[in-house]
Structure formats: structure tokens, C-alpha cells
mmCIF file of C-alpha atoms and ligand atoms in Angstrom:
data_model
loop_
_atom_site.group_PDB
_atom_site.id
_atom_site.type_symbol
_atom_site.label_atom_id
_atom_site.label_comp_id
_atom_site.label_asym_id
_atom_site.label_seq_id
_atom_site.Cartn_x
_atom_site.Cartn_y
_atom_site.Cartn_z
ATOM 1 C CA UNK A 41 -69.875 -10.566 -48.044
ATOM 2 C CA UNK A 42 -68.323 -10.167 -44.820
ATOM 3 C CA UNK A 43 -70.856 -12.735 -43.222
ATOM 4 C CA UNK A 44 -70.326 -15.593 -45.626
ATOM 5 C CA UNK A 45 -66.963 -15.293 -45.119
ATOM 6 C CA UNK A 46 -67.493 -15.567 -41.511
ATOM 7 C CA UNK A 47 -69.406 -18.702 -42.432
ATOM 8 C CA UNK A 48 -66.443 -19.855 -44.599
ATOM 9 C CA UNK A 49 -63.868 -19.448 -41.587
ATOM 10 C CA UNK A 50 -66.516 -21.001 -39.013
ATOM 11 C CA UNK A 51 -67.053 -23.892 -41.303
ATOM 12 C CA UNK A 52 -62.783 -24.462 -41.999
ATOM 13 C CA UNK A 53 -62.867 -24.598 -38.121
ATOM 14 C CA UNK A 54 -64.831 -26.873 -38.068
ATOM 15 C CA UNK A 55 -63.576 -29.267 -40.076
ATOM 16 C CA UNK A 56 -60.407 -28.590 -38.479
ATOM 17 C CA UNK A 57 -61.997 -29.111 -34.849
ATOM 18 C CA UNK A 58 -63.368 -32.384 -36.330
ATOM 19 C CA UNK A 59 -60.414 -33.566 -38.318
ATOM 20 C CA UNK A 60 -58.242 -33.303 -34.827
ATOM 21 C CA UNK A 61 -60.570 -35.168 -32.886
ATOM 22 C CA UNK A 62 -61.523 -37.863 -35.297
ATOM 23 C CA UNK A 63 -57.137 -38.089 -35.317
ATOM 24 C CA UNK A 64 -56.759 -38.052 -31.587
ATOM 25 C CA UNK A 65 -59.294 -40.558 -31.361
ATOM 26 C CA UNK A 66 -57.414 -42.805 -33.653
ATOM 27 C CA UNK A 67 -54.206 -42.223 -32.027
ATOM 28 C CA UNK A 68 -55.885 -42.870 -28.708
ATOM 29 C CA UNK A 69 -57.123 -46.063 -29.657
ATOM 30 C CA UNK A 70 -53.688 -47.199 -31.152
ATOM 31 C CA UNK A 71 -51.880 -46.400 -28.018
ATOM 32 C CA UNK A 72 -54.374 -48.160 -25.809
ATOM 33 C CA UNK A 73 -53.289 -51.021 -23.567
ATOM 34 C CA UNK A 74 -56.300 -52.970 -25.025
ATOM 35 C CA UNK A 75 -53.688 -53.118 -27.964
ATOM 36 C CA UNK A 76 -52.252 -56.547 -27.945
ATOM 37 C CA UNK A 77 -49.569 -56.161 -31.186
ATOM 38 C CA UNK A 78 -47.512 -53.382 -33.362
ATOM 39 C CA UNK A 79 -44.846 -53.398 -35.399
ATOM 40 C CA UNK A 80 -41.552 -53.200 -33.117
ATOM 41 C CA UNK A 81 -38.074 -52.922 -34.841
ATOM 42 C CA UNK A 82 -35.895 -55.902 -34.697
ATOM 43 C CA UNK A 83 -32.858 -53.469 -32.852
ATOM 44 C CA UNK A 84 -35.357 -52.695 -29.947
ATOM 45 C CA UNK A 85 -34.532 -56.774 -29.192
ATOM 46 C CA UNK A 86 -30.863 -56.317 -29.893
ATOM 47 C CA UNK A 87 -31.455 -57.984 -32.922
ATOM 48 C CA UNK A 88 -27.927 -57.917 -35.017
ATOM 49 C CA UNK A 89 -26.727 -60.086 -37.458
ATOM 50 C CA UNK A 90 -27.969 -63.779 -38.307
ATOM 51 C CA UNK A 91 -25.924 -66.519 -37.831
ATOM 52 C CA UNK A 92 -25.423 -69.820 -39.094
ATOM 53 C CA UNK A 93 -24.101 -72.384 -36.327
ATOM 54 C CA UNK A 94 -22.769 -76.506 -36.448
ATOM 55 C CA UNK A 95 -23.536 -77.941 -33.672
ATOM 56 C CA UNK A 96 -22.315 -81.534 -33.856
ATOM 57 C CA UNK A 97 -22.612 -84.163 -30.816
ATOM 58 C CA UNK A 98 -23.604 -87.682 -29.975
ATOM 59 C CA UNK A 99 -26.960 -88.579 -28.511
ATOM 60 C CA UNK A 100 -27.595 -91.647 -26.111
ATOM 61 C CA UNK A 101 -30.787 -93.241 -25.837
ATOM 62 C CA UNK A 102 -30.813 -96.517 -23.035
ATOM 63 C CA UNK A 103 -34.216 -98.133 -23.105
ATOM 64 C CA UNK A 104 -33.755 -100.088 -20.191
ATOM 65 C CA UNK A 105 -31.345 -101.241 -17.160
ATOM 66 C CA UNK A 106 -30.225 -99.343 -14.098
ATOM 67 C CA UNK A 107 -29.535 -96.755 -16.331
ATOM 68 C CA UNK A 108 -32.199 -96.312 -19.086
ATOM 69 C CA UNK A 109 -32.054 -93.018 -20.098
ATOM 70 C CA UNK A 110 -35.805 -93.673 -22.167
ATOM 71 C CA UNK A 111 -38.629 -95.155 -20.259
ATOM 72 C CA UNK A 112 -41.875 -96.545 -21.925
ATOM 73 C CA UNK A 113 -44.836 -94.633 -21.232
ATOM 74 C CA UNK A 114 -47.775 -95.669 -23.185
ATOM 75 C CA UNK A 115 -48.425 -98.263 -25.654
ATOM 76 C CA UNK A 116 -49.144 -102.343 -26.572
ATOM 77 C CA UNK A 117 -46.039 -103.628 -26.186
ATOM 78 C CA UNK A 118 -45.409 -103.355 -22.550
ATOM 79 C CA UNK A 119 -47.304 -106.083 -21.722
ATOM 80 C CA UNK A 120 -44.686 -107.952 -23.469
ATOM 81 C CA UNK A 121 -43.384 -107.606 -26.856
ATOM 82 C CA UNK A 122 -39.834 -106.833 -27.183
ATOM 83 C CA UNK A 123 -40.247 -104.613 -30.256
ATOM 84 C CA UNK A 124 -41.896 -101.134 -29.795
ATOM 85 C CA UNK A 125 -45.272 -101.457 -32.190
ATOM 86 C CA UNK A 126 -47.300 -98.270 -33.730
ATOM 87 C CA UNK A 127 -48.581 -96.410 -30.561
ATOM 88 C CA UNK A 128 -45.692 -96.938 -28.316
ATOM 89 C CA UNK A 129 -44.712 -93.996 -26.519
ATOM 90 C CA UNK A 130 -41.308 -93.256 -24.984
ATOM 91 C CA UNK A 131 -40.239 -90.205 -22.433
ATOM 92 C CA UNK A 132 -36.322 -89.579 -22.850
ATOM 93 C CA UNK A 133 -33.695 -87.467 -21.027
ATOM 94 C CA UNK A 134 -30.804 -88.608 -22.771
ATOM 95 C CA UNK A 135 -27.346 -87.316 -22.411
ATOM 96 C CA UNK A 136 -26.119 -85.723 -25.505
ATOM 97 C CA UNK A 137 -22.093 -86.019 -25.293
ATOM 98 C CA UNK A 138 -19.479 -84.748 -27.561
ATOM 99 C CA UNK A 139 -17.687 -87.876 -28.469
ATOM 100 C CA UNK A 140 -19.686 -91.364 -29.189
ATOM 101 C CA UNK A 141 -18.434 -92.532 -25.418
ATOM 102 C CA UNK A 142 -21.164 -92.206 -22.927
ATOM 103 C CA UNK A 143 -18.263 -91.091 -20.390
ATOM 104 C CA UNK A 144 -17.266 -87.847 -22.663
ATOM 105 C CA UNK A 145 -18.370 -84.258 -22.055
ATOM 106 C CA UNK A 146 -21.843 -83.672 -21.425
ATOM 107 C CA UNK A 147 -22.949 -81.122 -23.927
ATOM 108 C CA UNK A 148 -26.749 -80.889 -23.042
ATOM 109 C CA UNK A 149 -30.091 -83.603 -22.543
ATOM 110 C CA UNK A 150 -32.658 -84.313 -25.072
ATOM 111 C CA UNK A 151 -35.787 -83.675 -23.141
ATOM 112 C CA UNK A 152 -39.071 -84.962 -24.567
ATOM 113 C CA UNK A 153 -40.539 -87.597 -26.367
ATOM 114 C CA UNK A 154 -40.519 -90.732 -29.471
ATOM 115 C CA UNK A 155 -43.447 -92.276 -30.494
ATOM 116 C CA UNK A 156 -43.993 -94.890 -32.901
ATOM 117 C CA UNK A 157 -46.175 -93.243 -35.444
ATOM 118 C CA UNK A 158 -46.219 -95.916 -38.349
ATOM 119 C CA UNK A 159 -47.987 -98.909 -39.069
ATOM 120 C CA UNK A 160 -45.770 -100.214 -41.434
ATOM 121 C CA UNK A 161 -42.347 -98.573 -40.950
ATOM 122 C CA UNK A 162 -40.019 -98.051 -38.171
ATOM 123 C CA UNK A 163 -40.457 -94.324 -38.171
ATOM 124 C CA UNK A 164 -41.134 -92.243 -34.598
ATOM 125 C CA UNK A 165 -42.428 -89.024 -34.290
ATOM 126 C CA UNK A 166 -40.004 -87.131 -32.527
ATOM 127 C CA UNK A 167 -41.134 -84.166 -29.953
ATOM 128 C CA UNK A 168 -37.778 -82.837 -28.137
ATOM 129 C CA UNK A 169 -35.906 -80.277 -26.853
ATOM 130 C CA UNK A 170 -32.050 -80.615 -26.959
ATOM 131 C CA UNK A 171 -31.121 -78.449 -23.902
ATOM 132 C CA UNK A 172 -27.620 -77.336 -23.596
ATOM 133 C CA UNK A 173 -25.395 -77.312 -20.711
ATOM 134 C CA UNK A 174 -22.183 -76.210 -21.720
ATOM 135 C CA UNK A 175 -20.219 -73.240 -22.857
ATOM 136 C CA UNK A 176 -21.525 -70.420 -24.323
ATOM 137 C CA UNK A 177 -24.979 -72.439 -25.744
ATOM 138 C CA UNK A 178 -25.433 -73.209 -21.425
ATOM 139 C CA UNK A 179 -29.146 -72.508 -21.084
ATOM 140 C CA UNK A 180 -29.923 -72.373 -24.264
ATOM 141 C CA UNK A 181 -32.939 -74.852 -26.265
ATOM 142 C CA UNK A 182 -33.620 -75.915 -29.732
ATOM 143 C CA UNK A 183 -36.702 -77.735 -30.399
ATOM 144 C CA UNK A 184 -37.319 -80.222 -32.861
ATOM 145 C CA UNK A 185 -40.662 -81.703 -33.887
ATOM 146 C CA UNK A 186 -39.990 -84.307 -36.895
ATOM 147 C CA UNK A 187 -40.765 -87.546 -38.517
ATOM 148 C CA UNK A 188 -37.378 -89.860 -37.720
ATOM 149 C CA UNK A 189 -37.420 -93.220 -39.598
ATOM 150 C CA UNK A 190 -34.654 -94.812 -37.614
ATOM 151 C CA UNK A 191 -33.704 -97.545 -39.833
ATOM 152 C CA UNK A 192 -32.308 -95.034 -43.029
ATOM 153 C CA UNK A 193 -28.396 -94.452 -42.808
ATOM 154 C CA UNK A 194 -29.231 -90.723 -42.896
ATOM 155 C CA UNK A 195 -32.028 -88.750 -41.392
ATOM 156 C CA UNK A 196 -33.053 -85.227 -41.632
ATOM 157 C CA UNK A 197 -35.297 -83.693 -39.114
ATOM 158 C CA UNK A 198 -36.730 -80.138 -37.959
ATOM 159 C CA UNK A 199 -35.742 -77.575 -36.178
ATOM 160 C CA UNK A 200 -38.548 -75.440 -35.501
ATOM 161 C CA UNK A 201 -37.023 -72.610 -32.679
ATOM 162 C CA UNK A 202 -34.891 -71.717 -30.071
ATOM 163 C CA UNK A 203 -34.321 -70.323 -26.541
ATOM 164 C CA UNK A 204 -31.580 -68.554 -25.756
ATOM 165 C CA UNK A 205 -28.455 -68.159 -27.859
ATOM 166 C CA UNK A 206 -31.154 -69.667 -30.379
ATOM 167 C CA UNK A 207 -34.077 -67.117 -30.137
ATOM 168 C CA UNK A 208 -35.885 -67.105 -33.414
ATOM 169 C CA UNK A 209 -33.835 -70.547 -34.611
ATOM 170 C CA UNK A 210 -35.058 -72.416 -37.757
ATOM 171 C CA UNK A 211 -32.743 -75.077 -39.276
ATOM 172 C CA UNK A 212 -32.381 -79.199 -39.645
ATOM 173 C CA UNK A 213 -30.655 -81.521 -37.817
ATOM 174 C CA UNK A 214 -28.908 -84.819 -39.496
ATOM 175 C CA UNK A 215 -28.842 -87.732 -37.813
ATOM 176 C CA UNK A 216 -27.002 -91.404 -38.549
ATOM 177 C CA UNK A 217 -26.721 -93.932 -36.157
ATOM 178 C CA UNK A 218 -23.301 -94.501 -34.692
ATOM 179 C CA UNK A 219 -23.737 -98.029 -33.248
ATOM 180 C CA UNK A 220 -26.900 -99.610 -31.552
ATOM 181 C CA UNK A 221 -27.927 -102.456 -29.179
ATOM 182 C CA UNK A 222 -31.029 -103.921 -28.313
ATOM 183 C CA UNK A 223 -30.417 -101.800 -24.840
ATOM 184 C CA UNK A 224 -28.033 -98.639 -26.053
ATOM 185 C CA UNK A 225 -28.549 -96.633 -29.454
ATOM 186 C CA UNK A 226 -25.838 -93.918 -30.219
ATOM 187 C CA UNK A 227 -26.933 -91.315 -32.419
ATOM 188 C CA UNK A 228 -24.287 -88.717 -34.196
ATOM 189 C CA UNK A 229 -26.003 -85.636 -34.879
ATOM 190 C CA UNK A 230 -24.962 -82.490 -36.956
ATOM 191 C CA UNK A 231 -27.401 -79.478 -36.637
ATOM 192 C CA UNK A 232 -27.377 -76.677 -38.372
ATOM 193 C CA UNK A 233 -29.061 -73.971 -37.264
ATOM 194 C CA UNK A 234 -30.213 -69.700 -38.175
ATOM 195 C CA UNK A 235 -29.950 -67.890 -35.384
ATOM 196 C CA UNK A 236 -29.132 -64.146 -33.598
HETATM 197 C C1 NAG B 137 -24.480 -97.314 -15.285
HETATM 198 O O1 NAG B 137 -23.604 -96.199 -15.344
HETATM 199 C C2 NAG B 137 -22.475 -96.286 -14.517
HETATM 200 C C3 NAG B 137 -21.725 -94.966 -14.596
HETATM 201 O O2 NAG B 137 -21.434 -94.626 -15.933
HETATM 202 C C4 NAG B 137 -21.619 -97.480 -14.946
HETATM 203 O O3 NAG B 137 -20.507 -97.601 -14.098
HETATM 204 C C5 NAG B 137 -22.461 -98.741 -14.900
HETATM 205 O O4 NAG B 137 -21.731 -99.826 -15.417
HETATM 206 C C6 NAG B 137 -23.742 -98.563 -15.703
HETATM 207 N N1 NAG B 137 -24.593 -99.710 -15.510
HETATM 208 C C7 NAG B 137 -25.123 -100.381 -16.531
HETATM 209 C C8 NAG B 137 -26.025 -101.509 -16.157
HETATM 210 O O5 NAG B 137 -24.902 -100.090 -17.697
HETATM 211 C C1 NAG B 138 -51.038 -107.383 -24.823
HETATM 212 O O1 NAG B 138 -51.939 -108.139 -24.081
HETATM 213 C C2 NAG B 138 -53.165 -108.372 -24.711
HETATM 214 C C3 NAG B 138 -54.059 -109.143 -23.751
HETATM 215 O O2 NAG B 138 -53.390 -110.284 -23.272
HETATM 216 C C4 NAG B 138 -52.942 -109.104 -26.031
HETATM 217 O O3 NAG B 138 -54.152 -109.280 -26.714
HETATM 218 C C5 NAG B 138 -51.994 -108.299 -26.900
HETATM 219 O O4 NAG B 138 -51.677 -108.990 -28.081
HETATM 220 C C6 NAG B 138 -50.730 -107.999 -26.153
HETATM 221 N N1 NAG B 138 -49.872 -107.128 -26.923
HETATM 222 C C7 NAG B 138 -48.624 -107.412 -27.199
HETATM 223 C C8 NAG B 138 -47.886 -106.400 -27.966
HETATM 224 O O5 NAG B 138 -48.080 -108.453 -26.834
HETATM 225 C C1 NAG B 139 -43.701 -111.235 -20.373
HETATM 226 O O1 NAG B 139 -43.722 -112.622 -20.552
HETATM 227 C C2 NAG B 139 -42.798 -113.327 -19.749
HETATM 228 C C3 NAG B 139 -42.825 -114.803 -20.146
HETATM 229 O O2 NAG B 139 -44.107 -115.226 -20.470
HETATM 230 C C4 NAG B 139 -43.193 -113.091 -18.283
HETATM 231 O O3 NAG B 139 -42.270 -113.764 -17.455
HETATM 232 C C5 NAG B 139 -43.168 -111.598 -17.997
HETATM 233 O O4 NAG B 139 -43.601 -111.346 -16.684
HETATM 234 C C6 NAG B 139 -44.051 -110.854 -18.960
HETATM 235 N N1 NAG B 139 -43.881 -109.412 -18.789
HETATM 236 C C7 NAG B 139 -44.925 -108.576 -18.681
HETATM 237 C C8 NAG B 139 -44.599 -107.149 -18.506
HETATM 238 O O5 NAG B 139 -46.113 -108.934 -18.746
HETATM 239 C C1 NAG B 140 -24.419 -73.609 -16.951
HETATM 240 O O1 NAG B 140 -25.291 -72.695 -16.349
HETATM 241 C C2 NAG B 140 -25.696 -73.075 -15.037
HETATM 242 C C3 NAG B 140 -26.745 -72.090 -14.572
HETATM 243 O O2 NAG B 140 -26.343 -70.781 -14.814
HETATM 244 C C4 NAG B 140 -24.486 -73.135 -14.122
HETATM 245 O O3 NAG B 140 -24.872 -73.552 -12.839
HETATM 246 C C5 NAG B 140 -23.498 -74.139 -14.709
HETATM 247 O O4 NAG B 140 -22.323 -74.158 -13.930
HETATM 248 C C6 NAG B 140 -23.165 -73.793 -16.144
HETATM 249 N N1 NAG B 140 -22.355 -74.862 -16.718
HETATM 250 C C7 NAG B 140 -21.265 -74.650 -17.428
HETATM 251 C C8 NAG B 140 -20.569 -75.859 -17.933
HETATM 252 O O5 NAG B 140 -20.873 -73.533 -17.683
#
């Protein structure tokens, strides 16, 4: 009697002895550096409230001239077409300013590239970031990767994140063309834009 209950209590141990191990080596492995993702709460980023912003300014693209703000960098048609054809590639850094005059406030640059992506429309494939200079959006990025076809009134592309003041940013921006010449295109943009 007294022996099998001996073997009772050795054999609880046991499992006891076993079910801490088998535990510590789970926790182990969870809290191993070889660990590349958990679950993190969004407050442990500072993480409060999301917003909804308008950011509204006027974006200046200058494809040639002392002052082209958009310079050709692959393609057919620099050999000599005037007209951009499928394939052409642009690289901008052009000044995005809060009233249509090139001369008003610098807000930020759209940094990155237009391509023309169709074979039968005038559509570009837009790769960007617009990167803010001023006030409290100073430093800050949104990034847009979208399908622009230039010659609508009203065109609606991507945003697909942030930096910054936009961390975690997902929204559209709407763009119509305020006036354009074969050398100077003025864009008006309104974005609108989720963010923390
Ligand atoms: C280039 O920009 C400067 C400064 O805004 C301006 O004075 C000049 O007329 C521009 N040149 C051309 C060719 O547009
Ligand atoms: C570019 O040059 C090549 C060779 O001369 C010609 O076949 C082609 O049509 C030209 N492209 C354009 C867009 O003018
Ligand atoms: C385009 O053609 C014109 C006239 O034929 C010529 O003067 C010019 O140099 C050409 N441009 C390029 C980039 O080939
Ligand atoms: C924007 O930030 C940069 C870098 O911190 C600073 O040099 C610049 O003066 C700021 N511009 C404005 C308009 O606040």
C-alpha cells in the first residue's frame, strides 16, 4: 500500500518534472533572439488615434529647358520624337507648391519616377514619393505607386504608406490638371490620407 503510493507520488513528479521542462523549453525558444516576429501592442509605438488628413497642393513637372524639373531617362523617343511613346521613362524632382505659381511656397518634391506604360493610351505608371518640407509634415513621405492616365479631367491614384507624420499611411490622391504646355504641366492635387 504504502509502496504504490510511493510509486503514485514518484510518478506525479514526474510528470511534473517533465511538464516544467517541456514549458521552459517552449518559453525558451519563444524568447530566443533567433525569433524574428511577435505580437507587439500598437501603444508600445505610441500608437494613438487615427487620423484623416487633406493635403492639397500644386505639382510642377518641366520636361525640358534650363529648368526641367523631369529628365528623360530611358526610352524610343529620345532619339527624336517629340511625344513620349510606351517605354519612355522619366526621373522627376518636381517642386510641389501651394498655389498653381511656380514662385509660391514650396511645400515638398515629388521624388521618383513616370513611365509610359500603355500602348494605346496616354497613361504612366507612376512610382513617387511626395517628400515634404514644410511645417509640421517637414520630413515626412507618402508614397504613391499608381496607374495615372493623364489625359482624364480627374484622376485617382494610390497611396500605399508613409514616413513620418504618415507612418502606417494608406489613402488616394486626386489629381486634375491645372494648365499644361508642351514644356510645363501643373498638376492640383488633393490627398487624402489615414494616418497616426
Ligand atoms: C528658370 O527659373 C528662374 C527662377 O524661377 C526664372 O527666373 C527663369 O526665367 C526660368 N527659366 C526658364 C527658361 O524658364
Ligand atoms: C529611333 O531611331 C531608330 C533608328 O534610327 C528608328 O528606327 C526609330 O523609329 C526611332 N524612334 C523614334 C521614336 O523616332
Ligand atoms: C532630331 O532631329 C533633328 C532634325 O532632323 C536633329 O536636328 C536633332 O539633332 C535630332 N535629335 C536627336 C536627339 O537625335
Ligand atoms: C525642415 O526640416 C529641416 C531638417 O530638420 C530643416 O533644416 C528645415 O529648416 C525645416 N524646414 C522648415 C520649413 O521648417
Amino acid at each position: 500500500m504504502a509502496a504504490s503510493m510511493l510509486k503514485t507520488q514518484c510518478f506525479i513528479f514526474y510528470l511534473t518534472i517533465i511538464t516544467l521542462f517541456s514549458t521552459l523549453a517552449v518559453s525558451d525558444h519563444r524568447s530566443n533572439s533567433d525569433v524574428f516576429g511577435k505580437d507587439i501592442s500598437p501603444s508600445s509605438l505610441g500608437l494613438k488615434r487615427e487620423k484623416l488628413s487633406h493635403l492639397h497642393f500644386y505639382f510642377h513637372d518641366i520636361v525640358s529647358g534650363k529648368n526641367a524639373t523631369a529628365i528623360h531617362v530611358a526610352g524610343t523617343s529620345s532619339n527624336n520624337s517629340s511625344l513620349p511613346l510606351f517605354g519612355d521613362i522619366y526621373m522627376i524632382d518636381d517642386p510641389l507648391t501651394i498655389n498653381p505659381d511656380i514662385n509660391s511656397k514650396t511645400v515638398g518634391k515629388a521624388q521618383g519616377m513616370y513611365a509610359y506604360s500603355s500602348q494605346t493610351e496616354m497613361s504612366l505608371l507612376m512610382v513617387l514619393n511626395f517628400a515634404f518640407t514644410e511645417g509640421k509634415y517637414n520630413g515626412s513621405t507618402l508614397s504613391v505607386l499608381a496607374r495615372n492616365e493623364v489625359l482624364n479631367t480627374l484622376r485617382e491614384m494610390p497611396i500605399v504608406g508613409g514616413t513620418g507624420s504618415f507612418r502606417f499611411a494608406r489613402g488616394y490622391a486626386q489629381a486634375r490638371t491645372h494648365s499644361i504646355t508642351l514644356v510645363h504641366a501643373i498638376v492640383e492635387y488633393n490627398v487624402f490620407v489615414f494616418h497616426y
